[in-house]
Coordinates of C-alpha atoms in Angstrom, one line a residue:
M1 CA 0.0 0.0 0.0
Y2 CA 1.2 3.5 -0.8
G3 CA 0.7 6.3 1.7
R4 CA 2.4 8.9 3.9
L5 CA 5.2 6.8 5.5
L6 CA 8.1 7.6 7.8
F7 CA 11.3 9.1 6.5
G8 CA 13.5 6.6 4.6
E9 CA 10.9 3.8 4.6
S10 CA 9.2 4.2 1.3
F11 CA 10.0 3.5 -2.3
Y12 CA 8.6 6.2 -4.6
E13 CA 7.9 5.9 -8.3
H14 CA 8.7 8.9 -10.5
A15 CA 5.8 10.2 -12.5
C16 CA 7.9 10.8 -15.6
S17 CA 5.2 10.9 -18.3
V18 CA 5.1 14.2 -20.0
M19 CA 2.0 15.0 -22.1
H20 CA 2.5 17.7 -24.7
E21 CA 0.3 20.7 -23.9
K22 CA -1.5 22.7 -26.5
D23 CA -0.8 26.4 -26.9
V24 CA -3.2 28.8 -25.3
L25 CA -4.4 30.0 -28.7
D26 CA -5.2 26.5 -29.8
L27 CA -7.3 26.0 -26.7
E28 CA -9.1 29.3 -26.6
M29 CA -9.5 29.9 -30.4
S30 CA -9.9 26.4 -31.8
G31 CA -11.3 25.9 -35.3
N32 CA -10.1 25.8 -38.9
S33 CA -12.3 28.6 -40.4
W34 CA -10.5 31.6 -42.0
F35 CA -11.9 33.9 -39.3
K36 CA -10.5 31.7 -36.5
C37 CA -7.1 31.4 -38.2
L38 CA -7.1 35.2 -38.6
R39 CA -7.9 35.7 -34.9
R40 CA -5.1 33.3 -33.9
S41 CA -2.6 35.0 -36.2
W42 CA -3.5 38.4 -34.9
A43 CA -3.3 37.4 -31.2
D44 CA -0.1 35.6 -31.8
L45 CA 1.6 38.8 -33.0
F46 CA 1.5 40.3 -29.5
L47 CA 2.2 37.2 -27.4
L48 CA 5.7 35.8 -26.6
S49 CA 7.1 34.4 -29.8
Y50 CA 8.5 30.8 -29.9
K51 CA 10.9 31.8 -32.6
D52 CA 12.6 34.7 -30.9
E53 CA 16.2 33.5 -30.1
R54 CA 16.5 36.0 -27.2
A55 CA 13.8 34.1 -25.3
Q56 CA 16.2 31.5 -24.1
A57 CA 17.8 34.1 -21.8
Y58 CA 14.5 34.3 -19.8
Y59 CA 12.7 31.0 -20.4
T60 CA 14.5 27.7 -20.1
S61 CA 12.1 25.4 -21.9
R62 CA 9.3 25.3 -24.4
H63 CA 6.9 24.5 -21.5
A64 CA 8.0 27.8 -19.8
L65 CA 7.2 29.6 -23.1
R66 CA 3.7 28.1 -23.2
M67 CA 3.1 29.1 -19.6
E68 CA 4.3 32.7 -20.2
R69 CA 2.0 32.9 -23.3
A70 CA -1.0 31.6 -21.3
K71 CA -0.2 34.1 -18.5
Q72 CA -0.1 37.0 -20.9
F73 CA -3.3 35.9 -22.7
Y74 CA -5.3 35.5 -19.5
I75 CA -3.9 38.3 -17.3
Y76 CA -2.0 40.8 -19.4
R77 CA -3.8 40.5 -22.7
K78 CA -3.7 44.2 -23.4
C79 CA 0.1 44.3 -23.2
I80 CA 2.7 43.7 -25.9
H81 CA 5.4 41.2 -25.0
P82 CA 8.9 42.7 -25.8
L83 CA 9.8 39.4 -27.4
S84 CA 6.7 39.2 -29.6
K85 CA 6.6 39.0 -33.4
F86 CA 5.1 42.5 -33.6
R87 CA 7.6 44.1 -31.4
Q88 CA 10.5 42.5 -33.3
F89 CA 9.0 43.8 -36.6
W90 CA 8.3 47.2 -35.2
D91 CA 11.9 47.6 -33.8
Y92 CA 13.2 47.0 -37.4
A93 CA 10.5 49.1 -39.1
I94 CA 10.9 52.2 -36.9
V95 CA 14.5 52.7 -38.1
P96 CA 13.7 53.4 -41.8
I97 CA 10.7 55.4 -40.7
V98 CA 12.9 57.7 -38.6
I99 CA 15.7 57.9 -41.3
L100 CA 13.1 58.8 -44.0
N101 CA 11.5 61.3 -41.8
M102 CA 14.8 63.1 -41.2
I103 CA 15.8 63.1 -44.9
I104 CA 12.4 64.5 -46.0
F105 CA 12.4 67.2 -43.3
Y106 CA 16.0 68.2 -44.2
H107 CA 14.9 68.4 -47.9
S108 CA 12.0 70.7 -46.9
T109 CA 14.2 73.1 -44.9
S110 CA 17.3 73.1 -47.0
L111 CA 18.1 76.2 -49.1
T112 CA 20.3 74.2 -51.6
Y113 CA 17.8 71.5 -52.7
G114 CA 15.3 72.0 -55.4
E115 CA 11.6 72.5 -54.7
A116 CA 9.2 69.6 -54.4
E117 CA 5.5 69.4 -54.5
W118 CA 3.8 70.1 -51.2
Q119 CA 2.0 66.7 -51.5
F120 CA 5.5 65.1 -51.2
Y121 CA 6.0 66.6 -47.7
M122 CA 2.6 65.2 -46.6
V123 CA 4.3 61.8 -46.5
N124 CA 6.4 63.2 -43.7
V125 CA 3.3 64.2 -41.8
F126 CA 2.2 60.6 -42.0
L127 CA 5.6 59.4 -40.8
E128 CA 5.3 61.7 -37.8
C129 CA 2.0 60.1 -37.0
L130 CA 3.7 56.7 -37.0
L131 CA 6.3 58.1 -34.6
F132 CA 3.6 59.2 -32.2
L133 CA 2.0 55.7 -32.6
D134 CA 5.3 54.3 -31.5
I135 CA 4.9 56.1 -28.2
Y136 CA 1.6 54.3 -27.7
Y137 CA 3.2 50.9 -28.6
S138 CA 6.0 51.6 -26.1
L139 CA 3.4 52.4 -23.4
R140 CA 1.9 48.9 -24.0
T141 CA 5.1 47.0 -24.3
G142 CA 6.6 45.1 -21.3
Y143 CA 10.2 45.6 -20.2
V144 CA 13.0 43.6 -18.7
H145 CA 13.7 44.2 -15.0
T146 CA 17.5 44.5 -14.8
D147 CA 17.9 43.2 -11.3
S148 CA 15.8 40.1 -11.4
K149 CA 16.1 39.5 -15.2
R150 CA 12.4 39.1 -15.5
I151 CA 10.0 40.5 -18.1
I152 CA 7.3 42.7 -16.5
L153 CA 3.9 42.9 -18.2
N154 CA 2.0 44.8 -15.5
S155 CA 0.4 47.9 -17.1
K156 CA 1.0 50.3 -14.2
K157 CA 4.6 49.2 -13.8
I158 CA 5.2 49.6 -17.6
L159 CA 3.8 53.1 -17.4
L160 CA 5.9 54.1 -14.5
H161 CA 9.1 52.6 -16.0
Y162 CA 8.5 54.2 -19.4
A163 CA 7.6 57.6 -17.9
S164 CA 10.8 57.6 -15.8
T165 CA 13.2 56.4 -18.5
K166 CA 12.2 57.2 -22.1
L167 CA 8.9 59.1 -22.3
F168 CA 10.4 62.6 -22.3
F169 CA 13.0 61.8 -25.0
H170 CA 10.5 59.9 -27.1
V171 CA 8.1 62.8 -27.1
L172 CA 10.9 65.3 -27.9
A173 CA 12.1 63.0 -30.7
S174 CA 8.6 62.6 -32.1
F175 CA 7.8 66.4 -32.1
P176 CA 5.7 67.1 -35.3
I177 CA 8.0 69.6 -36.8
Q178 CA 6.8 69.0 -40.4
T179 CA 3.2 69.4 -39.4
I180 CA 4.1 72.7 -37.7
M181 CA 5.7 73.9 -40.9
F182 CA 2.4 73.1 -42.8
M183 CA 0.4 74.8 -40.2
R184 CA 2.4 78.0 -40.6
Y185 CA 3.2 78.1 -44.4
G186 CA 0.6 75.8 -45.9
R187 CA 1.3 75.2 -49.6
S188 CA 4.0 77.8 -49.5
I189 CA 6.3 75.4 -47.6
N190 CA 8.8 75.4 -50.6
C191 CA 9.4 79.1 -50.4
A192 CA 13.1 79.7 -50.1
I193 CA 12.6 83.0 -48.3
C194 CA 10.3 81.3 -45.7
K195 CA 13.1 78.8 -45.0
A196 CA 15.7 81.4 -44.1
N197 CA 14.5 82.4 -40.6
K198 CA 15.0 81.6 -37.0
F199 CA 11.7 79.7 -36.7
I200 CA 12.8 77.1 -39.2
I201 CA 16.3 77.0 -37.6
A202 CA 14.6 76.2 -34.2
L203 CA 12.6 73.4 -35.8
Q204 CA 15.9 72.0 -37.3
F205 CA 17.5 71.9 -33.9
I206 CA 14.5 70.1 -32.5
G207 CA 14.7 67.6 -35.4
I208 CA 18.2 66.6 -34.2
F209 CA 16.6 64.8 -31.3
R210 CA 15.4 62.2 -33.8
M211 CA 18.8 60.7 -33.4
Y212 CA 17.8 59.4 -30.0
R213 CA 15.0 57.3 -31.5
L214 CA 17.6 55.7 -33.8
I215 CA 19.9 54.9 -30.9
D216 CA 17.0 53.5 -28.9
A217 CA 15.5 51.5 -31.8
T218 CA 18.7 49.9 -32.8
S219 CA 19.8 49.0 -29.3
Q220 CA 17.9 45.7 -29.5
W221 CA 19.9 44.8 -32.6
S222 CA 23.1 44.3 -30.5
T223 CA 21.4 41.7 -28.2
Y224 CA 22.8 38.2 -28.3
R225 CA 21.3 35.7 -30.7
R226 CA 22.1 32.1 -31.4
S227 CA 23.5 32.9 -34.8
V228 CA 26.8 34.8 -34.4
Q229 CA 26.7 35.9 -38.1
V230 CA 23.3 37.6 -37.6
T231 CA 24.3 39.2 -34.3
C232 CA 27.5 40.6 -35.8
S233 CA 25.8 41.8 -39.0
L234 CA 23.2 43.7 -37.0
K235 CA 25.9 45.3 -34.8
F236 CA 27.9 46.5 -37.8
L237 CA 24.7 47.7 -39.6
R238 CA 23.9 49.7 -36.5
I239 CA 27.3 51.3 -36.4
A240 CA 27.0 52.2 -40.1
I241 CA 23.6 53.8 -39.7
L242 CA 24.5 55.8 -36.6
C243 CA 27.8 56.9 -38.2
F244 CA 26.3 58.3 -41.4
I245 CA 23.3 59.9 -39.6
S246 CA 25.7 61.5 -37.0
M247 CA 27.8 62.9 -39.9
H248 CA 24.7 64.1 -41.6
I249 CA 23.6 65.9 -38.4
L250 CA 27.0 67.4 -37.9
M251 CA 27.1 68.9 -41.4
R252 CA 23.6 70.0 -40.9
I253 CA 24.5 71.9 -37.8
A254 CA 27.4 73.6 -39.7
D255 CA 24.9 74.8 -42.3
I256 CA 22.5 76.0 -39.7
I257 CA 25.3 78.1 -38.1
S258 CA 26.1 79.5 -41.6
V259 CA 22.5 80.5 -42.0
L260 CA 22.5 82.2 -38.6
N261 CA 25.6 84.0 -39.6
I262 CA 23.9 85.3 -42.7
L263 CA 20.8 86.4 -40.7
S264 CA 22.9 88.2 -38.1
R265 CA 25.5 89.8 -40.3
G266 CA 23.8 89.9 -43.7
S267 CA 26.7 88.2 -45.5
L268 CA 28.9 85.2 -45.4
S269 CA 32.6 84.8 -46.4
S270 CA 33.0 83.8 -50.0
H271 CA 35.6 81.2 -48.9
S272 CA 33.1 79.2 -46.9
F273 CA 31.7 76.0 -48.3
Y274 CA 28.1 76.9 -47.7
A275 CA 28.5 80.2 -49.6
S276 CA 30.1 78.4 -52.5
V277 CA 27.1 76.0 -52.7
L278 CA 24.6 78.8 -52.5
S279 CA 26.3 80.7 -55.3
I280 CA 26.1 77.5 -57.5
R281 CA 22.5 76.8 -56.5
Y282 CA 21.2 80.4 -57.2
G283 CA 23.5 81.2 -60.1
R284 CA 22.6 81.8 -63.7
D285 CA 22.8 78.1 -64.7
P286 CA 22.1 76.0 -61.6
P287 CA 22.8 72.2 -61.9
P288 CA 20.1 69.6 -61.3
T289 CA 19.1 68.8 -57.7
H290 CA 20.8 65.4 -57.7
V291 CA 24.1 67.1 -58.0
F292 CA 23.6 68.7 -54.6
Y293 CA 22.6 65.3 -53.2
C294 CA 25.8 63.8 -54.4
L295 CA 27.7 66.8 -53.1
D296 CA 26.3 66.3 -49.6
F297 CA 27.0 62.6 -49.7
A298 CA 30.6 63.2 -50.8
R299 CA 30.9 65.8 -48.0
I300 CA 30.0 63.1 -45.5
C301 CA 32.2 60.4 -46.9
K302 CA 35.2 62.8 -47.2
S303 CA 35.1 63.4 -43.5
F304 CA 36.2 59.9 -42.9
R305 CA 39.7 60.6 -44.2
L306 CA 40.4 64.3 -44.6
F307 CA 40.3 67.3 -42.3
S308 CA 38.9 69.9 -44.8
F309 CA 36.4 70.1 -47.6
S310 CA 36.0 73.2 -49.6
L311 CA 35.3 74.3 -53.2
T312 CA 37.7 77.2 -52.8
P313 CA 41.5 77.0 -52.6
H314 CA 41.5 78.9 -49.3
A315 CA 39.5 76.9 -46.8
Y316 CA 37.2 78.8 -44.4
F317 CA 38.3 78.4 -40.8
P318 CA 34.9 77.3 -39.4
D319 CA 34.8 74.7 -42.2
K320 CA 38.2 73.4 -41.0
M321 CA 36.9 73.1 -37.5
T322 CA 33.7 71.4 -38.7
S323 CA 35.8 68.9 -40.7
L324 CA 38.1 68.3 -37.8
L325 CA 35.2 67.6 -35.5
A326 CA 33.7 65.3 -38.1
Y327 CA 37.0 63.5 -38.4
L328 CA 37.1 63.0 -34.6
V329 CA 33.5 61.6 -34.6
A330 CA 34.4 59.3 -37.5
M331 CA 37.4 58.0 -35.5
M332 CA 35.1 57.2 -32.6
F333 CA 33.0 55.0 -34.9
Y334 CA 36.2 53.5 -36.3
M335 CA 37.2 52.5 -32.8
W336 CA 33.8 51.1 -32.1
S337 CA 34.0 49.0 -35.3
L338 CA 37.5 47.7 -34.3
V339 CA 36.3 46.7 -30.9
E340 CA 33.4 44.7 -32.4
C341 CA 35.8 43.1 -34.8
Y342 CA 38.1 42.2 -32.0
F343 CA 35.2 40.5 -30.0
L344 CA 34.1 38.7 -33.2
L345 CA 37.6 37.3 -33.9
S346 CA 38.1 36.4 -30.3
Y347 CA 34.7 34.6 -30.2
L348 CA 35.4 32.7 -33.5
K349 CA 39.1 32.2 -33.7
Y350 CA 40.4 31.8 -30.1
P351 CA 38.0 29.0 -29.0
E352 CA 38.5 27.3 -32.3
D353 CA 42.3 27.3 -31.8
Q354 CA 41.9 25.9 -28.3
M355 CA 39.5 23.3 -29.4
Y356 CA 41.8 22.2 -32.3
T357 CA 44.7 21.8 -29.8
C358 CA 42.5 19.8 -27.4
V359 CA 41.1 17.6 -30.1
D360 CA 44.5 16.9 -31.6
R361 CA 46.1 16.0 -28.3
T362 CA 43.1 13.8 -27.2
L363 CA 43.1 11.9 -30.5
T364 CA 46.9 11.4 -30.2
L365 CA 46.4 10.0 -26.8
S366 CA 43.7 7.7 -28.1
R367 CA 46.0 6.4 -30.8
W368 CA 48.8 5.8 -28.2
R369 CA 46.4 3.8 -26.0
R370 CA 45.2 1.9 -29.1
L371 CA 41.6 2.7 -28.4
P372 CA 38.9 1.6 -30.9
D373 CA 37.8 4.0 -33.7
S374 CA 34.3 4.1 -32.2
F375 CA 35.7 5.8 -29.1
S376 CA 37.6 8.3 -31.3
K377 CA 34.3 9.2 -33.1
K378 CA 32.6 9.7 -29.7
L379 CA 35.4 12.0 -28.7
L380 CA 34.9 14.1 -31.8
T381 CA 31.1 14.3 -31.0
Y382 CA 32.0 15.5 -27.5
Y383 CA 34.2 18.2 -28.8
K384 CA 31.7 19.4 -31.4
F385 CA 29.1 20.0 -28.6
N386 CA 28.9 23.8 -28.0
M387 CA 28.8 23.5 -24.2
T388 CA 32.1 21.6 -24.4
K389 CA 33.7 24.5 -26.3
L390 CA 32.6 26.8 -23.5
T391 CA 34.0 24.6 -20.8
V392 CA 37.4 24.1 -22.6
T393 CA 37.7 27.8 -23.2
E394 CA 37.1 28.7 -19.6
R395 CA 39.6 26.1 -18.3
Q396 CA 42.3 27.2 -20.7
N397 CA 41.7 30.9 -20.7
G398 CA 44.4 32.7 -18.8
I399 CA 42.3 35.7 -18.1
Y400 CA 39.6 33.6 -16.5
R401 CA 42.0 31.6 -14.4
S402 CA 43.6 34.8 -13.1
L403 CA 40.3 36.1 -11.7
P404 CA 40.0 36.0 -7.9
K405 CA 37.8 33.3 -6.4
S406 CA 35.1 35.7 -5.4
L407 CA 34.6 36.8 -9.0
K408 CA 34.6 33.2 -10.3
N409 CA 31.9 32.4 -7.7
E410 CA 29.9 35.3 -8.8
I411 CA 30.1 34.2 -12.4
A412 CA 29.0 30.7 -11.5
I413 CA 26.1 32.0 -9.5
S414 CA 25.0 34.3 -12.3
C415 CA 25.1 31.5 -14.8
S416 CA 23.1 28.9 -12.9
I417 CA 20.9 30.7 -10.4
R418 CA 18.3 31.4 -13.0
L419 CA 17.7 27.7 -13.7
F420 CA 17.7 26.9 -10.0
M421 CA 15.2 29.6 -9.1
R422 CA 12.7 28.3 -11.7
I423 CA 12.2 25.2 -9.6
Q424 CA 9.0 26.0 -7.7
Y425 CA 10.2 24.4 -4.4
F426 CA 13.2 26.7 -4.1
A427 CA 11.6 30.0 -5.4
E428 CA 11.0 31.5 -1.9
W429 CA 14.1 30.2 -0.1
P430 CA 16.6 32.6 1.4
S431 CA 19.0 34.0 -1.2
E432 CA 22.1 33.1 0.8
L433 CA 21.0 29.4 0.9
I434 CA 20.2 29.5 -2.8
E435 CA 23.7 30.8 -3.6
Q436 CA 25.3 28.1 -1.5
L437 CA 23.3 25.4 -3.3
V438 CA 24.2 26.9 -6.7
M439 CA 27.9 26.8 -5.8
C440 CA 27.5 23.1 -5.1
L441 CA 26.1 22.3 -8.6
K442 CA 28.3 20.1 -10.8
E443 CA 28.3 20.3 -14.6
E444 CA 27.9 16.9 -16.4
I445 CA 27.8 16.4 -20.2
Y446 CA 26.2 13.4 -21.8
L447 CA 26.3 12.4 -25.5
T448 CA 23.6 10.9 -27.7
G449 CA 22.6 7.5 -26.4
D450 CA 24.2 7.9 -22.9
V451 CA 22.1 6.6 -19.9
V452 CA 21.6 9.6 -17.6
A453 CA 19.5 7.8 -15.0
E454 CA 18.9 4.1 -14.8
S455 CA 15.8 2.4 -13.4
S456 CA 15.8 0.3 -10.2
I457 CA 18.8 2.3 -8.9
P458 CA 18.6 4.8 -6.1
S459 CA 19.2 8.4 -7.1
D460 CA 22.2 10.4 -5.9
G461 CA 20.8 13.9 -6.4
L462 CA 18.8 16.4 -8.3
M463 CA 19.4 16.8 -12.0
I464 CA 18.6 20.1 -13.9
I465 CA 18.8 20.1 -17.7
V466 CA 20.6 23.1 -19.1
V467 CA 20.7 22.1 -22.8
G468 CA 19.5 19.0 -24.6
V469 CA 16.6 16.6 -25.1
L470 CA 16.3 13.4 -23.0
A471 CA 13.8 10.5 -23.4
I472 CA 12.1 8.8 -20.5
Y473 CA 11.6 5.0 -20.7
S474 CA 9.5 2.8 -18.5
T475 CA 10.6 -0.5 -17.0
R476 CA 9.2 -2.1 -20.1
D477 CA 11.5 0.0 -22.4
E478 CA 8.6 2.1 -23.7
E479 CA 9.2 5.7 -24.5
V480 CA 6.7 7.6 -22.3
G481 CA 7.9 11.2 -22.5
H482 CA 10.7 13.8 -23.0
L483 CA 12.6 16.3 -21.0
V484 CA 14.0 19.5 -22.4
D485 CA 15.9 22.6 -21.4
G486 CA 14.9 23.8 -17.9
D487 CA 13.3 20.5 -16.8
Y488 CA 14.5 18.7 -13.7
F489 CA 14.1 15.2 -12.2
C490 CA 15.2 13.0 -9.3
E491 CA 14.2 15.8 -6.8
L492 CA 12.6 13.3 -4.5
C493 CA 15.9 11.7 -3.5
L494 CA 16.9 14.9 -1.8
V495 CA 14.5 14.1 1.1
T496 CA 14.3 10.3 1.0
D497 CA 16.8 7.5 1.5
G498 CA 14.9 4.5 0.1
E499 CA 13.8 6.1 -3.1
I500 CA 14.6 4.2 -6.4
R501 CA 14.0 5.2 -10.0
M502 CA 11.2 3.4 -11.8
S503 CA 12.1 5.0 -15.2
S504 CA 15.3 5.4 -17.2
V505 CA 16.4 8.6 -18.8
I506 CA 18.5 8.5 -22.0
A507 CA 20.0 11.4 -23.9
L508 CA 18.6 11.9 -27.4
T509 CA 21.0 14.7 -28.1
P510 CA 24.2 15.9 -26.5
C511 CA 23.2 17.6 -23.3
K512 CA 24.5 19.5 -20.3
I513 CA 23.1 18.8 -16.9
L514 CA 23.6 20.4 -13.5
F515 CA 23.9 17.9 -10.7
L516 CA 23.2 18.6 -7.0
E517 CA 24.4 15.8 -4.8
K518 CA 22.0 14.5 -2.1
I519 CA 24.6 14.4 0.6
T520 CA 25.8 18.0 0.0
F521 CA 22.2 19.2 -0.1
R522 CA 21.5 17.7 3.3
K523 CA 24.6 19.1 4.9
L524 CA 23.6 22.6 3.9
L525 CA 20.0 22.1 5.0
R526 CA 21.1 21.2 8.5
S527 CA 21.0 24.8 9.3
Y528 CA 17.4 25.1 7.9
P529 CA 15.5 22.1 9.2
E530 CA 12.1 23.8 8.7
L531 CA 12.8 24.2 5.0
F532 CA 13.9 20.6 4.7
Y533 CA 10.7 19.2 6.3
Q534 CA 8.6 21.6 4.3
L535 CA 10.2 20.4 1.1
K536 CA 9.7 16.8 2.2
D537 CA 6.0 17.4 2.8
L538 CA 5.5 19.0 -0.6
L539 CA 7.3 16.3 -2.5
T540 CA 5.5 13.5 -0.5
E541 CA 2.1 15.1 -1.1
K542 CA 2.9 15.5 -4.8
Y543 CA 4.0 11.9 -5.5
T544 CA 1.2 10.6 -3.3
S545 CA -1.4 12.4 -5.4
Q546 CA 0.3 11.3 -8.6
R547 CA 0.3 7.7 -7.4
R548 CA -3.4 7.9 -6.6
A549 CA -4.0 9.5 -10.0
S550 CA -2.2 6.6 -11.8
I551 CA -4.5 4.2 -10.0
N552 CA -7.7 6.2 -10.6
P553 CA -6.9 8.2 -13.7
L554 CA -8.7 11.5 -14.4
P555 CA -8.6 13.6 -17.5
V556 CA -5.8 16.2 -17.0
K557 CA -4.0 18.5 -19.4
S558 CA -0.5 17.9 -18.3
M559 CA 1.7 16.5 -15.5
N560 CA 4.8 18.2 -14.2
I561 CA 8.0 16.3 -13.4

């Protein structure tokens, strides 16, 4: 008979069967009609996306992703998840919107470009509406709490966080400057005389704050993704965009200062670059507008390698200072690019060299020992595993080894505490105890086909899956379920002595597992006896109810491990 027995007297059976749950949209919006499919697609845009590679930093398994989507659907349905499909699309779309808005506004306020139809500038009014719409989307989008590394979806907290961090700058960067120009000048917005006044200059200075929206929108591009090529490409694309826009703004400020000089003094030195351009633009035979586009583009590109740029043999001193400042700004972006190149080469080349050395030495040792070829193939599979590369790099990296023990402990805690805290039994335990338990975790790597846990054998400790897929087999060698990233098993042995496994766990892919030894756990829990017996009661009640459910089965959606 199975019941609540004394400590160490019972043999528990693991309820290892895992039934695949349905997504919350499939449960709440079932059906195959086009209207149902459209509703599911629309709702899926704003929920946490399964395909977002950044999600693995916050959710350790697909089950955790399903639970987060269900939580958002039922509780925070009006919020937009920061890792949703819509948010990812909008973060990319807002960048060309801001760039196009800046270009059109500069065209409408420049004295050197040709006149365009007033309907063309109405496009910019529409883009400004999209910028204000972005403020609304930001007010509805969750954020990442930096201390706990959790995603917050509460509407009040989102509003307070956004108002205290980005709201002021977003409103300033979304100021409807093109709309204001239409309200004042109407269809006469192309008038060159109307452009040469301090009102337009003030609007041009306000338009410079659009740069903040670019910096903020492209900040998500530099976040880590599984594909190194995609991550690095986005980083360098961000550098290129910010670099060219910064140069454009710098040259624009120089032109604004020249216009202010004309308004205050009534004239401008003939040696200045801006005066030379104006003389060409308003001369007897002005060239087409595209010539001035190319001239501005060449002016920006020339700042990357020369100090001065002038159409006259004697350069104007303010133009020299502008070119010098542009050169210094360009050097900053050059250094930024070199730093990113260094990190990319270090990430790609240095671990590969270390792995090549380790593989070569290990295979040489295998040949000396005359080990079979099957063992050598297994060694190669081990070294190809990504988690193996990380372990080898850490052990051979001189910088990592030179760090003090306190920093190494902090690194270990930061890497593993997230997985450990997701186990519901330890979520509310004291932080100092959690850190001690995390420091006792041991890393173990299993290859495809390895037996991780064998049936009919007592367990030695808790196992937490970091990466990999494992299959669960019953005593009849029937595959009854799977375990993935973030799942855990053998937790019952932490509070029992006579517990044996009634299921076997075999690795389907190379996997990394964190192991907490039972003896070490009990030594640490000697100072917290109430927590130990509380954990024992919870686990006993859980497996007792699962045992009764297996005898009298009831329809349930899923069973946790």
